[in-house]
């Protein structure tokens, strides 16, 4: 086990990639805060699964784009577990539309949750991590934040923004023993990608050298690496986990 | 006054590794005591814990010298 005794907070851990990250970090010995926005039941289910492994976990409702709500979540984490070692900024949404058709609120919602949410959560945990003189922050970006993607101007802007934010927070916090890295997943099978039509999926598949879609576990394994001591000499990096889509 | 200054001084000496004699009311954290911006943020955090108060980001930005910190804490107490 690579994360024994660690406390991890994962945003958007009720479903999909975040859920798998929460479970995998717990398998590696961490106690986990499972954040969710609306899916209380699913979050409670993740907590129950973690407790079955003999680890501790709590579910905390919080909209990551709301600073008061984020501050309360981090306080609850520290009150419950006494410290915080790992933050995984995973919560995210899509509201796809062509640039020409994109409504202002589609732009705002995606930027607020996918980019501002990362800023707010990072800011909220740094006080504790600076005191501890250690911490791991892992941001879930996306491969389209590197390559661009038609129909996703809002999402791509947010995910590129996360890469820039990762580099800057890495530089600001390195002297306090905190590393900040990002993961850029390719096409991973979750609710988010389930809603794409078959034609789009087939097109996507053609662009993946390893010729399969990724699974949440493919991302969770890399997050474990970034959360563990194995990656101690890395900061500010973005790891592409996309079956080779973008090289 | 004396008591606040004493507690503030102790934190500064511990955190910045300076001599107690250097910590005068006029001393600027950045110019005289060798602190960088992040050190000042951390100092403010420790003052918040020590004196059990919240210092807003706006107020924190105005704290440049030891005297600024001491005055701020006294005004709030
Ligand atoms: N799937 C992919 O192919 C892919 C590719 C690249 C990057 N990503 C990124 O990976 C991350 C996870 O994606 P996914 O595919 O697992 O998505 P998903 O299955 O749709 O799950 C999204 C998660 O985020 C949570 N969430 C949404 N809005 C939130 C908010 N305002 N505050 C807190 N939590 C919120 C959801 O909570 P509720 O259940 O409570 O709504 C849910 O747990 C996202 O950042 C996504 O952009 C995914």
CSV table of C-alpha atoms and ligand atoms in Angstrom, one decimal:
chain,number,residue,atom,x,y,z
A,1,UNK,CA,0.0,0.0,0.0
A,2,UNK,CA,1.3,3.4,-1.0
A,3,UNK,CA,-0.9,5.8,0.9
A,4,UNK,CA,-1.2,4.4,4.4
A,5,UNK,CA,-2.2,7.1,6.9
A,6,UNK,CA,-2.9,9.7,4.2
A,7,UNK,CA,-6.1,11.8,4.1
A,8,UNK,CA,-7.4,12.5,0.6
A,9,UNK,CA,-10.2,14.9,-0.6
A,10,UNK,CA,-11.6,14.1,-4.0
A,11,UNK,CA,-14.1,16.4,-5.6
A,12,UNK,CA,-16.9,14.9,-7.7
A,13,UNK,CA,-16.3,11.4,-6.3
A,14,UNK,CA,-19.9,10.2,-6.5
A,15,UNK,CA,-19.5,8.9,-10.1
A,16,UNK,CA,-17.2,8.1,-12.9
A,17,UNK,CA,-13.5,8.9,-12.7
A,18,UNK,CA,-13.7,10.6,-9.3
A,19,UNK,CA,-15.4,7.6,-7.8
A,20,UNK,CA,-12.7,5.2,-9.0
A,21,UNK,CA,-10.0,7.6,-7.7
A,22,UNK,CA,-11.6,7.6,-4.3
A,23,UNK,CA,-11.8,3.8,-4.2
A,24,UNK,CA,-8.3,3.3,-5.5
A,25,UNK,CA,-6.8,5.8,-3.0
A,26,UNK,CA,-8.6,3.9,-0.3
A,27,UNK,CA,-7.3,0.6,-1.5
A,28,UNK,CA,-3.8,2.1,-1.2
A,29,UNK,CA,-4.6,2.9,2.5
A,30,UNK,CA,-5.9,6.5,2.4
A,31,UNK,CA,-8.9,7.7,4.3
A,32,UNK,CA,-11.2,9.7,1.9
A,33,UNK,CA,-13.5,12.6,1.8
A,34,UNK,CA,-16.0,11.9,-1.0
A,35,UNK,CA,-17.4,15.2,-2.4
A,36,UNK,CA,-20.5,15.4,-4.5
A,37,UNK,CA,-22.9,18.0,-5.8
A,38,UNK,CA,-26.3,16.4,-6.2
A,39,UNK,CA,-25.9,12.6,-6.0
A,40,UNK,CA,-26.1,12.0,-2.3
A,41,UNK,CA,-27.1,8.4,-2.5
A,42,UNK,CA,-24.2,7.5,-4.9
A,43,UNK,CA,-21.7,9.3,-2.7
A,44,UNK,CA,-23.0,7.4,0.4
A,45,UNK,CA,-22.5,4.2,-1.6
A,46,UNK,CA,-18.9,5.1,-2.3
A,47,UNK,CA,-18.4,5.8,1.4
A,48,UNK,CA,-19.9,2.4,2.3
A,49,UNK,CA,-17.6,0.6,-0.2
A,50,UNK,CA,-14.5,2.4,1.3
A,51,UNK,CA,-15.6,1.5,4.9
A,52,UNK,CA,-15.9,-2.2,3.8
A,53,UNK,CA,-12.2,-2.0,3.0
A,54,UNK,CA,-11.6,-1.0,6.6
A,55,UNK,CA,-10.8,2.6,5.7
A,56,UNK,CA,-12.6,5.7,7.0
A,57,UNK,CA,-14.6,7.9,4.7
A,58,UNK,CA,-17.2,10.7,4.8
A,59,UNK,CA,-19.4,12.2,2.1
A,60,UNK,CA,-19.6,16.0,1.9
A,61,UNK,CA,-22.0,17.9,-0.3
A,62,UNK,CA,-20.4,21.0,-1.9
A,63,UNK,CA,-20.6,22.9,-5.1
A,64,UNK,CA,-16.9,23.5,-5.9
A,65,UNK,CA,-17.7,26.8,-7.6
A,66,UNK,CA,-19.0,28.3,-4.4
A,67,UNK,CA,-16.3,29.6,-2.1
A,68,UNK,CA,-18.2,29.5,1.1
A,69,UNK,CA,-19.3,26.0,0.4
A,70,UNK,CA,-15.7,25.0,-0.4
A,71,UNK,CA,-14.4,26.6,2.8
A,72,UNK,CA,-17.0,24.6,4.8
A,73,UNK,CA,-16.0,21.3,3.1
A,74,UNK,CA,-12.3,21.8,3.9
A,75,UNK,CA,-13.1,22.7,7.5
A,76,UNK,CA,-15.2,19.6,7.9
A,77,UNK,CA,-12.3,17.6,6.5
A,78,UNK,CA,-9.8,19.0,9.0
A,79,UNK,CA,-12.3,18.7,11.8
A,80,UNK,CA,-12.9,15.0,11.0
A,81,UNK,CA,-9.4,13.8,10.1
A,82,UNK,CA,-7.1,16.4,11.7
A,83,UNK,CA,-5.1,17.0,8.5
A,84,UNK,CA,-5.2,16.8,4.7
A,85,UNK,CA,-2.5,15.3,2.5
A,86,UNK,CA,-4.0,14.9,-1.0
A,87,UNK,CA,-6.5,17.0,-2.9
A,88,UNK,CA,-7.8,15.7,-6.2
A,89,UNK,CA,-9.6,18.3,-8.2
A,90,UNK,CA,-11.8,16.1,-10.4
A,91,UNK,CA,-15.3,17.6,-10.4
A,92,UNK,CA,-16.3,18.7,-13.8
A,93,UNK,CA,-19.2,19.1,-16.3
A,94,UNK,CA,-19.6,19.6,-20.0
A,95,UNK,CA,-22.1,21.9,-21.8
A,96,UNK,CA,-21.1,21.4,-25.4
A,97,UNK,CA,-22.1,23.7,-28.2
A,98,UNK,CA,-20.6,25.3,-31.3
A,99,UNK,CA,-18.9,28.5,-30.5
A,100,UNK,CA,-21.4,30.4,-32.6
A,101,UNK,CA,-24.3,28.9,-30.7
A,102,UNK,CA,-22.8,28.8,-27.2
A,103,UNK,CA,-24.8,30.7,-24.7
A,104,UNK,CA,-23.2,32.9,-22.1
A,105,UNK,CA,-24.5,30.7,-19.3
A,106,UNK,CA,-23.1,27.6,-20.9
A,107,UNK,CA,-19.7,29.3,-21.0
A,108,UNK,CA,-20.0,30.6,-17.4
A,109,UNK,CA,-21.2,27.3,-15.8
A,110,UNK,CA,-18.3,25.3,-17.3
A,111,UNK,CA,-15.7,27.8,-16.4
A,112,UNK,CA,-17.0,28.2,-12.9
A,113,UNK,CA,-17.1,24.5,-12.1
A,114,UNK,CA,-14.1,23.2,-14.1
A,115,UNK,CA,-11.7,26.1,-13.6
A,116,UNK,CA,-12.8,28.4,-10.8
A,117,UNK,CA,-13.6,25.3,-8.7
A,118,UNK,CA,-10.0,24.1,-9.0
A,119,UNK,CA,-8.8,27.6,-7.9
A,120,UNK,CA,-11.1,27.7,-4.9
A,121,UNK,CA,-10.4,24.2,-3.7
A,122,UNK,CA,-6.6,24.7,-4.1
A,123,UNK,CA,-6.7,28.0,-2.3
A,124,UNK,CA,-8.8,26.5,0.5
A,125,UNK,CA,-6.4,23.6,1.2
A,126,UNK,CA,-3.1,25.3,0.9
A,127,UNK,CA,-3.3,26.8,4.4
A,128,UNK,CA,-3.4,23.3,5.9
A,129,UNK,CA,-0.8,21.9,3.5
A,130,UNK,CA,1.6,24.8,4.1
A,131,UNK,CA,1.4,24.2,7.8
A,132,UNK,CA,2.1,20.5,7.3
A,133,UNK,CA,5.0,21.4,5.0
A,134,UNK,CA,3.7,18.7,2.6
A,135,UNK,CA,0.8,18.0,0.3
A,136,UNK,CA,-0.2,16.6,-3.1
A,137,UNK,CA,-2.6,18.4,-5.4
A,138,UNK,CA,-3.7,16.6,-8.5
A,139,UNK,CA,-5.9,18.3,-11.1
A,140,UNK,CA,-7.9,16.5,-13.6
A,141,UNK,CA,-7.6,18.4,-16.9
A,142,UNK,CA,-8.4,16.8,-20.2
A,143,UNK,CA,-6.5,16.0,-23.4
A,144,UNK,CA,-8.7,18.4,-25.3
A,145,UNK,CA,-7.2,21.1,-23.1
A,146,UNK,CA,-4.0,20.4,-24.9
A,147,UNK,CA,-5.3,19.7,-28.4
A,148,UNK,CA,-8.5,21.8,-28.7
A,149,UNK,CA,-11.8,20.2,-29.7
A,150,UNK,CA,-14.7,21.6,-31.8
A,151,UNK,CA,-17.9,22.1,-29.9
A,152,UNK,CA,-16.1,22.5,-26.5
A,153,UNK,CA,-14.9,26.0,-26.4
A,154,UNK,CA,-15.9,26.5,-22.8
A,155,UNK,CA,-14.6,23.1,-21.7
A,156,UNK,CA,-11.3,23.4,-23.5
A,157,UNK,CA,-10.7,26.9,-22.2
A,158,UNK,CA,-11.3,25.6,-18.7
A,159,UNK,CA,-9.1,22.5,-19.1
A,160,UNK,CA,-6.2,24.5,-20.6
A,161,UNK,CA,-6.7,27.0,-17.8
A,162,UNK,CA,-6.3,24.1,-15.3
A,163,UNK,CA,-2.9,23.2,-16.9
A,164,UNK,CA,-1.7,26.8,-16.5
A,165,UNK,CA,-3.0,26.9,-12.9
A,166,UNK,CA,-1.2,23.7,-12.2
A,167,UNK,CA,2.1,25.2,-13.3
A,168,UNK,CA,1.6,28.4,-11.3
A,169,UNK,CA,0.5,26.7,-8.1
A,170,UNK,CA,3.4,24.3,-8.5
A,171,UNK,CA,5.8,27.2,-8.6
A,172,UNK,CA,4.2,29.1,-5.7
A,173,UNK,CA,3.9,26.1,-3.4
A,174,UNK,CA,7.1,24.1,-4.1
A,175,UNK,CA,9.1,25.7,-1.3
A,176,UNK,CA,6.5,24.4,1.2
A,177,UNK,CA,6.8,20.8,0.2
A,178,UNK,CA,3.6,20.8,-1.9
A,179,UNK,CA,3.6,19.3,-5.4
A,180,UNK,CA,0.9,20.1,-8.0
A,181,UNK,CA,0.5,18.0,-11.1
A,182,UNK,CA,-2.3,17.4,-13.6
A,183,UNK,CA,-3.7,14.4,-15.5
A,184,UNK,CA,-5.1,14.9,-18.9
A,185,UNK,CA,-7.4,11.9,-19.7
A,186,UNK,CA,-8.4,11.0,-23.2
A,187,UNK,CA,-11.7,9.3,-23.8
A,188,UNK,CA,-12.8,7.6,-20.6
A,189,UNK,CA,-16.1,5.6,-20.4
A,190,UNK,CA,-18.3,7.4,-17.8
A,191,UNK,CA,-21.7,9.2,-17.8
A,192,UNK,CA,-19.9,12.2,-19.3
A,193,UNK,CA,-18.9,10.3,-22.5
A,194,UNK,CA,-22.0,8.1,-22.5
A,195,UNK,CA,-24.1,10.9,-23.8
A,196,UNK,CA,-22.0,11.2,-27.0
A,197,UNK,CA,-23.6,9.6,-30.1
A,198,UNK,CA,-22.1,6.4,-31.6
A,199,UNK,CA,-20.8,8.2,-34.7
A,200,UNK,CA,-18.7,10.6,-32.6
A,201,UNK,CA,-17.4,7.6,-30.5
A,202,UNK,CA,-16.4,5.7,-33.6
A,203,UNK,CA,-14.5,8.7,-34.9
A,204,UNK,CA,-12.8,9.1,-31.6
A,205,UNK,CA,-11.8,5.4,-31.5
A,206,UNK,CA,-9.9,5.8,-34.8
A,207,UNK,CA,-7.7,8.4,-33.2
A,208,UNK,CA,-6.6,6.2,-30.3
A,209,UNK,CA,-3.4,4.3,-31.1
A,210,UNK,CA,-4.1,1.8,-28.2
A,211,UNK,CA,-7.5,1.3,-29.9
A,212,UNK,CA,-9.8,1.2,-26.9
A,213,UNK,CA,-11.5,3.7,-24.7
A,214,UNK,CA,-10.0,4.3,-21.3
A,215,UNK,CA,-11.6,3.1,-18.1
A,216,UNK,CA,-11.8,5.2,-14.9
A,217,UNK,CA,-9.2,2.8,-13.4
A,218,UNK,CA,-6.7,3.9,-16.0
A,219,UNK,CA,-6.8,7.4,-14.6
A,220,UNK,CA,-7.0,6.3,-10.9
A,221,UNK,CA,-3.8,4.4,-11.2
A,222,UNK,CA,-1.9,7.4,-12.4
A,223,UNK,CA,-3.5,9.5,-9.7
A,224,UNK,CA,-2.2,7.1,-7.1
A,225,UNK,CA,1.3,7.5,-8.6
A,226,UNK,CA,1.0,11.3,-8.4
A,227,UNK,CA,-0.3,11.1,-4.8
A,228,UNK,CA,2.4,8.7,-3.6
A,229,UNK,CA,6.1,9.2,-2.8
A,230,UNK,CA,7.0,7.6,-6.1
A,231,UNK,CA,6.4,10.9,-7.9
A,232,UNK,CA,8.2,13.1,-5.3
A,233,UNK,CA,10.6,14.7,-7.9
A,234,UNK,CA,7.7,15.9,-10.2
A,235,UNK,CA,5.8,19.1,-10.0
A,236,UNK,CA,3.9,21.3,-12.5
A,237,UNK,CA,3.5,18.4,-15.0
A,238,UNK,CA,0.6,17.3,-17.0
A,239,UNK,CA,0.5,13.5,-17.7
A,240,UNK,CA,-1.4,12.5,-20.8
A,241,UNK,CA,-3.4,9.3,-20.1
A,242,UNK,CA,-5.2,8.9,-23.4
A,243,UNK,CA,-4.1,5.7,-25.2
A,244,UNK,CA,-1.7,7.8,-27.2
A,245,UNK,CA,-4.3,10.2,-28.7
A,246,UNK,CA,-2.1,13.3,-28.4
A,247,UNK,CA,1.7,13.0,-28.6
B,1,UNK,CA,1.2,46.3,23.9
B,2,UNK,CA,4.2,44.7,25.4
B,3,UNK,CA,2.6,41.4,25.6
B,4,UNK,CA,1.3,41.4,22.0
B,5,UNK,CA,4.7,42.6,20.7
B,6,UNK,CA,6.4,39.8,22.6
B,7,UNK,CA,4.2,37.1,21.1
B,8,UNK,CA,4.5,38.6,17.6
B,9,UNK,CA,8.2,38.8,18.0
B,10,UNK,CA,8.5,35.1,19.0
B,11,UNK,CA,6.6,34.0,15.9
B,12,UNK,CA,8.7,36.1,13.6
B,13,UNK,CA,11.9,34.9,15.2
B,14,UNK,CA,10.8,31.2,14.8
B,15,UNK,CA,9.4,31.6,11.3
B,16,UNK,CA,12.0,33.8,9.7
B,17,UNK,CA,15.1,32.7,11.7
B,18,UNK,CA,16.1,36.3,12.5
B,19,UNK,CA,17.6,37.7,15.7
B,20,UNK,CA,15.2,39.1,18.3
B,21,UNK,CA,17.0,42.4,18.2
B,22,UNK,CA,16.2,42.8,14.5
B,23,UNK,CA,12.5,42.7,15.2
B,24,UNK,CA,11.7,46.4,15.8
B,25,UNK,CA,8.3,48.0,15.2
B,26,UNK,CA,9.7,49.8,12.1
B,27,UNK,CA,11.2,46.6,10.6
B,28,UNK,CA,9.6,45.7,7.3
B,29,UNK,CA,9.0,41.9,6.8
B,30,UNK,CA,10.2,41.9,3.3
B,31,UNK,CA,12.9,44.6,3.2
B,32,UNK,CA,14.5,44.2,6.7
B,33,UNK,CA,13.6,40.7,7.8
B,34,UNK,CA,14.2,38.8,4.6
B,35,UNK,CA,10.7,37.5,4.1
B,36,UNK,CA,9.3,36.7,0.7
B,37,UNK,CA,5.6,37.1,-0.1
B,38,UNK,CA,4.7,33.5,0.9
B,39,UNK,CA,6.5,34.0,4.2
B,40,UNK,CA,4.3,37.0,4.9
B,41,UNK,CA,1.2,35.0,4.1
B,42,UNK,CA,2.4,32.3,6.5
B,43,UNK,CA,3.2,34.8,9.2
B,44,UNK,CA,-0.3,36.2,8.9
B,45,UNK,CA,-1.7,32.6,9.2
B,46,UNK,CA,0.3,32.0,12.3
B,47,UNK,CA,-0.8,35.3,13.8
B,48,UNK,CA,-4.4,34.3,13.2
B,49,UNK,CA,-3.9,31.1,15.1
B,50,UNK,CA,-1.9,32.7,17.9
B,51,UNK,CA,-4.4,35.5,18.5
B,52,UNK,CA,-7.5,33.4,17.5
B,53,UNK,CA,-8.7,36.0,15.0
B,54,UNK,CA,-9.4,36.2,11.3
B,55,UNK,CA,-7.4,38.6,9.2
B,56,UNK,CA,-9.1,39.2,5.8
B,57,UNK,CA,-7.0,39.1,2.6
B,58,UNK,CA,-7.5,42.9,2.2
B,59,UNK,CA,-6.3,43.6,5.7
B,60,UNK,CA,-3.4,41.2,5.4
B,61,UNK,CA,-2.1,43.0,2.3
B,62,UNK,CA,-1.7,46.2,4.4
B,63,UNK,CA,0.5,44.5,7.0
B,64,UNK,CA,4.1,45.4,5.9
B,65,UNK,CA,6.0,46.0,9.1
B,66,UNK,CA,6.1,44.5,12.6
B,67,UNK,CA,4.3,47.6,13.9
B,68,UNK,CA,1.5,47.2,11.3
B,69,UNK,CA,0.9,43.7,12.7
B,70,UNK,CA,1.0,44.7,16.3
B,71,UNK,CA,-1.3,47.7,15.8
B,72,UNK,CA,-3.7,45.6,13.8
B,73,UNK,CA,-3.9,42.9,16.5
B,74,UNK,CA,-4.4,45.5,19.3
B,75,UNK,CA,-7.1,47.3,17.4
B,76,UNK,CA,-9.0,44.0,16.9
B,77,UNK,CA,-8.6,42.7,20.5
C,1,LIG,N1,-14.9,11.0,-19.2
C,1,LIG,C1,-13.9,11.5,-20.0
C,1,LIG,O1,-13.7,11.0,-21.1
C,1,LIG,C2,-13.0,12.6,-19.5
C,1,LIG,C3,-12.0,13.0,-20.3
C,1,LIG,C4,-11.2,14.0,-19.9
C,1,LIG,C5,-11.4,14.6,-18.7
C,1,LIG,N2,-12.4,14.2,-17.9
C,1,LIG,C6,-12.6,14.9,-16.6
C,1,LIG,O2,-12.6,14.0,-15.6
C,1,LIG,C7,-13.4,14.5,-14.5
C,1,LIG,C8,-14.5,13.5,-14.1
C,1,LIG,O3,-15.3,13.3,-15.3
C,1,LIG,P1,-16.3,12.0,-15.4
C,1,LIG,O4,-16.3,11.5,-16.8
C,1,LIG,O5,-16.0,11.1,-14.3
C,1,LIG,O6,-17.7,12.8,-15.1
C,1,LIG,P2,-19.1,12.4,-14.5
C,1,LIG,O7,-19.2,10.9,-14.6
C,1,LIG,O8,-20.1,13.2,-15.2
C,1,LIG,O9,-19.0,12.8,-13.0
C,1,LIG,C9,-18.8,14.1,-12.6
C,1,LIG,C10,-18.6,14.3,-11.2
C,1,LIG,O10,-18.4,15.6,-10.8
C,1,LIG,C11,-19.4,16.0,-9.9
C,1,LIG,N3,-19.7,17.4,-10.0
C,1,LIG,C12,-20.3,18.1,-11.0
C,1,LIG,N4,-20.5,19.4,-10.8
C,1,LIG,C13,-20.1,19.6,-9.5
C,1,LIG,C14,-20.0,20.7,-8.7
C,1,LIG,N5,-20.4,21.9,-9.1
C,1,LIG,N6,-19.4,20.6,-7.4
C,1,LIG,C15,-19.0,19.4,-7.0
C,1,LIG,N7,-19.0,18.2,-7.8
C,1,LIG,C16,-19.6,18.3,-9.0
C,1,LIG,C17,-20.5,15.1,-10.0
C,1,LIG,O11,-21.3,15.0,-8.8
C,1,LIG,P3,-22.8,14.6,-8.8
C,1,LIG,O12,-22.8,13.1,-9.1
C,1,LIG,O13,-23.3,14.9,-7.4
C,1,LIG,O14,-23.5,15.4,-9.9
C,1,LIG,C18,-19.8,13.8,-10.4
C,1,LIG,O15,-19.3,13.2,-9.2
C,1,LIG,C19,-14.0,15.8,-15.0
C,1,LIG,O16,-13.2,16.9,-14.6
C,1,LIG,C20,-13.9,15.7,-16.5
C,1,LIG,O17,-13.8,16.9,-17.2
C,1,LIG,C21,-13.3,13.2,-18.3
